[in-house]
Amino acid sequence: MADQRAQGSMGKQAYEARRAAKAGVSLDKWLTQKDDQKIVVAAAARPNPLLVQIKAGWRRLMDRAHRPL
C-alpha cells in the first residue's frame, strides 16, 4: 500500500506532507490514518443486512395490506 501512495504526483505528496506536519505526525503515519479513516467511512456506508431484511418484510406486509379483499 505504501508503494501506491508513493506514486502520487509531487504536488500531492507535498500537500500531504504539509497536512501531516500541521497535524504533528509523520507523513507515513498521516497516510496510514487517512487510509484507516477511508475504511471506517466505507464500512459505515454499507447498509446493515438485518435492517434491509426488516424493511423488505415491512414492505411486503404493507403491499398485502393495500390489496383489495
mmCIF file of N, CA and C in Angstrom:
data_model
loop_
_atom_site.group_PDB
_atom_site.id
_atom_site.type_symbol
_atom_site.label_atom_id
_atom_site.label_comp_id
_atom_site.label_asym_id
_atom_site.label_seq_id
_atom_site.Cartn_x
_atom_site.Cartn_y
_atom_site.Cartn_z
ATOM 1 N N MET A 1 0.818 -1.183 0.000
ATOM 2 C CA MET A 1 0.000 0.000 0.000
ATOM 3 C C MET A 1 0.868 1.255 0.000
ATOM 4 N N ALA A 2 2.028 1.184 0.640
ATOM 5 C CA ALA A 2 2.919 2.333 0.676
ATOM 6 C C ALA A 2 3.426 2.659 -0.724
ATOM 7 N N ASP A 3 3.594 1.628 -1.573
ATOM 8 C CA ASP A 3 4.054 1.872 -2.932
ATOM 9 C C ASP A 3 3.014 2.649 -3.726
ATOM 10 N N GLN A 4 1.759 2.345 -3.518
ATOM 11 C CA GLN A 4 0.699 3.056 -4.226
ATOM 12 C C GLN A 4 0.672 4.520 -3.810
ATOM 13 N N ARG A 5 0.908 4.798 -2.535
ATOM 14 C CA ARG A 5 0.896 6.178 -2.060
ATOM 15 C C ARG A 5 2.081 6.957 -2.620
ATOM 16 N N ALA A 6 3.221 6.289 -2.794
ATOM 17 C CA ALA A 6 4.423 6.962 -3.266
ATOM 18 C C ALA A 6 4.324 7.336 -4.737
ATOM 19 N N GLN A 7 3.382 6.751 -5.470
ATOM 20 C CA GLN A 7 3.273 7.013 -6.893
ATOM 21 C C GLN A 7 2.483 8.275 -7.206
ATOM 22 N N GLY A 8 1.994 8.982 -6.206
ATOM 23 C CA GLY A 8 1.224 10.197 -6.444
ATOM 24 C C GLY A 8 2.100 11.284 -7.037
ATOM 25 N N SER A 9 1.464 12.329 -7.526
ATOM 26 C CA SER A 9 2.220 13.428 -8.119
ATOM 27 C C SER A 9 3.007 14.161 -7.030
ATOM 28 N N MET A 10 3.986 14.921 -7.449
ATOM 29 C CA MET A 10 4.816 15.647 -6.490
ATOM 30 C C MET A 10 3.987 16.659 -5.713
ATOM 31 N N GLY A 11 3.039 17.284 -6.391
ATOM 32 C CA GLY A 11 2.172 18.245 -5.716
ATOM 33 C C GLY A 11 1.328 17.585 -4.644
ATOM 34 N N LYS A 12 0.815 16.414 -4.945
ATOM 35 C CA LYS A 12 0.000 15.675 -3.982
ATOM 36 C C LYS A 12 0.845 15.261 -2.783
ATOM 37 N N GLN A 13 2.065 14.813 -3.043
ATOM 38 C CA GLN A 13 2.954 14.419 -1.953
ATOM 39 C C GLN A 13 3.279 15.616 -1.060
ATOM 40 N N ALA A 14 3.533 16.765 -1.677
ATOM 41 C CA ALA A 14 3.840 17.968 -0.903
ATOM 42 C C ALA A 14 2.633 18.390 -0.067
ATOM 43 N N TYR A 15 1.453 18.301 -0.655
ATOM 44 C CA TYR A 15 0.222 18.648 0.055
ATOM 45 C C TYR A 15 0.038 17.753 1.277
ATOM 46 N N GLU A 16 0.208 16.450 1.084
ATOM 47 C CA GLU A 16 0.040 15.516 2.194
ATOM 48 C C GLU A 16 1.122 15.735 3.254
ATOM 49 N N ALA A 17 2.336 16.090 2.838
ATOM 50 C CA ALA A 17 3.410 16.361 3.796
ATOM 51 C C ALA A 17 3.071 17.586 4.640
ATOM 52 N N ARG A 18 2.500 18.623 4.027
ATOM 53 C CA ARG A 18 2.090 19.813 4.779
ATOM 54 C C ARG A 18 0.972 19.484 5.763
ATOM 55 N N ARG A 19 0.017 18.681 5.323
ATOM 56 C CA ARG A 19 -1.093 18.291 6.209
ATOM 57 C C ARG A 19 -0.563 17.490 7.400
ATOM 58 N N ALA A 20 0.394 16.584 7.133
ATOM 59 C CA ALA A 20 0.973 15.772 8.208
ATOM 60 C C ALA A 20 1.740 16.654 9.191
ATOM 61 N N ALA A 21 2.509 17.604 8.667
ATOM 62 C CA ALA A 21 3.272 18.499 9.535
ATOM 63 C C ALA A 21 2.330 19.343 10.391
ATOM 64 N N LYS A 22 1.245 19.793 9.806
ATOM 65 C CA LYS A 22 0.269 20.597 10.544
ATOM 66 C C LYS A 22 -0.381 19.776 11.658
ATOM 67 N N ALA A 23 -0.600 18.490 11.399
ATOM 68 C CA ALA A 23 -1.193 17.605 12.402
ATOM 69 C C ALA A 23 -0.160 17.133 13.425
ATOM 70 N N GLY A 24 1.124 17.348 13.135
ATOM 71 C CA GLY A 24 2.175 16.969 14.070
ATOM 72 C C GLY A 24 2.525 15.497 14.051
ATOM 73 N N VAL A 25 2.326 14.837 12.911
ATOM 74 C CA VAL A 25 2.672 13.422 12.787
ATOM 75 C C VAL A 25 3.550 13.236 11.554
ATOM 76 N N SER A 26 4.167 12.056 11.465
ATOM 77 C CA SER A 26 4.996 11.777 10.297
ATOM 78 C C SER A 26 4.101 11.553 9.077
ATOM 79 N N LEU A 27 4.678 11.697 7.912
ATOM 80 C CA LEU A 27 3.916 11.533 6.673
ATOM 81 C C LEU A 27 3.362 10.119 6.564
ATOM 82 N N ASP A 28 4.175 9.119 6.927
ATOM 83 C CA ASP A 28 3.716 7.731 6.834
ATOM 84 C C ASP A 28 2.539 7.480 7.775
ATOM 85 N N LYS A 29 2.650 7.991 9.000
ATOM 86 C CA LYS A 29 1.560 7.816 9.964
ATOM 87 C C LYS A 29 0.309 8.555 9.489
ATOM 88 N N TRP A 30 0.478 9.742 8.913
ATOM 89 C CA TRP A 30 -0.647 10.521 8.398
ATOM 90 C C TRP A 30 -1.387 9.753 7.300
ATOM 91 N N LEU A 31 -0.623 9.175 6.379
ATOM 92 C CA LEU A 31 -1.250 8.437 5.281
ATOM 93 C C LEU A 31 -1.928 7.169 5.786
ATOM 94 N N THR A 32 -1.336 6.537 6.800
ATOM 95 C CA THR A 32 -1.956 5.350 7.389
ATOM 96 C C THR A 32 -3.274 5.717 8.060
ATOM 97 N N GLN A 33 -3.280 6.824 8.795
ATOM 98 C CA GLN A 33 -4.516 7.286 9.438
ATOM 99 C C GLN A 33 -5.575 7.625 8.397
ATOM 100 N N LYS A 34 -5.140 8.227 7.315
ATOM 101 C CA LYS A 34 -6.067 8.599 6.245
ATOM 102 C C LYS A 34 -6.681 7.345 5.613
ATOM 103 N N ASP A 35 -5.867 6.323 5.384
ATOM 104 C CA ASP A 35 -6.379 5.062 4.830
ATOM 105 C C ASP A 35 -7.349 4.395 5.801
ATOM 106 N N ASP A 36 -7.003 4.413 7.099
ATOM 107 C CA ASP A 36 -7.888 3.826 8.107
ATOM 108 C C ASP A 36 -9.227 4.551 8.138
ATOM 109 N N GLN A 37 -9.190 5.871 8.005
ATOM 110 C CA GLN A 37 -10.427 6.653 8.007
ATOM 111 C C GLN A 37 -11.297 6.303 6.801
ATOM 112 N N LYS A 38 -10.673 6.073 5.647
ATOM 113 C CA LYS A 38 -11.430 5.674 4.458
ATOM 114 C C LYS A 38 -12.130 4.341 4.686
ATOM 115 N N ILE A 39 -11.457 3.415 5.361
ATOM 116 C CA ILE A 39 -12.041 2.104 5.646
ATOM 117 C C ILE A 39 -13.240 2.251 6.576
ATOM 118 N N VAL A 40 -13.114 3.101 7.590
ATOM 119 C CA VAL A 40 -14.211 3.314 8.540
ATOM 120 C C VAL A 40 -15.416 3.925 7.839
ATOM 121 N N VAL A 41 -15.179 4.899 6.984
ATOM 122 C CA VAL A 41 -16.278 5.550 6.263
ATOM 123 C C VAL A 41 -16.952 4.565 5.320
ATOM 124 N N ALA A 42 -16.168 3.729 4.651
ATOM 125 C CA ALA A 42 -16.744 2.740 3.737
ATOM 126 C C ALA A 42 -17.579 1.714 4.501
ATOM 127 N N ALA A 43 -17.117 1.323 5.683
ATOM 128 C CA ALA A 43 -17.873 0.358 6.480
ATOM 129 C C ALA A 43 -19.181 0.964 6.975
ATOM 130 N N ALA A 44 -19.159 2.242 7.304
ATOM 131 C CA ALA A 44 -20.375 2.901 7.783
ATOM 132 C C ALA A 44 -21.376 3.102 6.656
ATOM 133 N N ALA A 45 -20.901 3.190 5.434
ATOM 134 C CA ALA A 45 -21.789 3.425 4.298
ATOM 135 C C ALA A 45 -22.546 2.166 3.894
ATOM 136 N N ARG A 46 -22.012 1.001 4.245
ATOM 137 C CA ARG A 46 -22.693 -0.249 3.906
ATOM 138 C C ARG A 46 -23.949 -0.408 4.747
ATOM 139 N N PRO A 47 -25.053 -0.818 4.132
ATOM 140 C CA PRO A 47 -26.278 -0.993 4.917
ATOM 141 C C PRO A 47 -26.198 -2.239 5.795
ATOM 142 N N ASN A 48 -26.879 -2.188 6.910
ATOM 143 C CA ASN A 48 -26.945 -3.320 7.826
ATOM 144 C C ASN A 48 -27.855 -4.376 7.206
ATOM 145 N N PRO A 49 -27.378 -5.616 6.997
ATOM 146 C CA PRO A 49 -28.207 -6.639 6.348
ATOM 147 C C PRO A 49 -29.499 -6.930 7.108
ATOM 148 N N LEU A 50 -29.451 -6.895 8.428
ATOM 149 C CA LEU A 50 -30.655 -7.151 9.216
ATOM 150 C C LEU A 50 -31.686 -6.053 8.989
ATOM 151 N N LEU A 51 -31.232 -4.823 8.924
ATOM 152 C CA LEU A 51 -32.142 -3.706 8.687
ATOM 153 C C LEU A 51 -32.771 -3.799 7.304
ATOM 154 N N VAL A 52 -32.004 -4.244 6.324
ATOM 155 C CA VAL A 52 -32.528 -4.419 4.966
ATOM 156 C C VAL A 52 -33.621 -5.479 4.970
ATOM 157 N N GLN A 53 -33.415 -6.576 5.705
ATOM 158 C CA GLN A 53 -34.426 -7.635 5.786
ATOM 159 C C GLN A 53 -35.692 -7.131 6.467
ATOM 160 N N ILE A 54 -35.534 -6.350 7.517
ATOM 161 C CA ILE A 54 -36.698 -5.820 8.226
ATOM 162 C C ILE A 54 -37.500 -4.903 7.313
ATOM 163 N N LYS A 55 -36.807 -4.036 6.576
ATOM 164 C CA LYS A 55 -37.502 -3.124 5.665
ATOM 165 C C LYS A 55 -38.218 -3.892 4.569
ATOM 166 N N ALA A 56 -37.592 -4.949 4.053
ATOM 167 C CA ALA A 56 -38.221 -5.742 2.997
ATOM 168 C C ALA A 56 -39.463 -6.443 3.534
ATOM 169 N N GLY A 57 -39.396 -6.978 4.738
ATOM 170 C CA GLY A 57 -40.549 -7.634 5.342
ATOM 171 C C GLY A 57 -41.681 -6.653 5.585
ATOM 172 N N TRP A 58 -41.352 -5.477 6.060
ATOM 173 C CA TRP A 58 -42.355 -4.443 6.296
ATOM 174 C C TRP A 58 -43.011 -4.029 4.978
ATOM 175 N N ARG A 59 -42.198 -3.905 3.941
ATOM 176 C CA ARG A 59 -42.723 -3.520 2.626
ATOM 177 C C ARG A 59 -43.709 -4.572 2.107
ATOM 178 N N ARG A 60 -43.383 -5.853 2.287
ATOM 179 C CA ARG A 60 -44.297 -6.916 1.853
ATOM 180 C C ARG A 60 -45.609 -6.859 2.624
ATOM 181 N N LEU A 61 -45.531 -6.643 3.933
ATOM 182 C CA LEU A 61 -46.747 -6.543 4.733
ATOM 183 C C LEU A 61 -47.622 -5.375 4.286
ATOM 184 N N MET A 62 -47.002 -4.254 4.002
ATOM 185 C CA MET A 62 -47.773 -3.083 3.569
ATOM 186 C C MET A 62 -48.385 -3.314 2.194
ATOM 187 N N ASP A 63 -47.674 -4.002 1.306
ATOM 188 C CA ASP A 63 -48.233 -4.316 -0.012
ATOM 189 C C ASP A 63 -49.457 -5.208 0.130
ATOM 190 N N ARG A 64 -49.377 -6.185 1.011
ATOM 191 C CA ARG A 64 -50.519 -7.075 1.236
ATOM 192 C C ARG A 64 -51.683 -6.322 1.870
ATOM 193 N N ALA A 65 -51.384 -5.408 2.762
ATOM 194 C CA ALA A 65 -52.437 -4.654 3.442
ATOM 195 C C ALA A 65 -53.187 -3.738 2.480
ATOM 196 N N HIS A 66 -52.545 -3.308 1.420
ATOM 197 C CA HIS A 66 -53.173 -2.389 0.473
ATOM 198 C C HIS A 66 -53.909 -3.111 -0.653
ATOM 199 N N ARG A 67 -53.802 -4.424 -0.687
ATOM 200 C CA ARG A 67 -54.527 -5.176 -1.714
ATOM 201 C C ARG A 67 -56.017 -5.214 -1.358
ATOM 202 N N PRO A 68 -56.871 -5.184 -2.362
ATOM 203 C CA PRO A 68 -58.305 -5.277 -2.051
ATOM 204 C C PRO A 68 -58.658 -6.676 -1.553
ATOM 205 N N LEU A 69 -59.694 -6.739 -0.750
ATOM 206 C CA LEU A 69 -60.139 -8.029 -0.218
ATOM 207 C C LEU A 69 -60.816 -8.758 -1.284
#
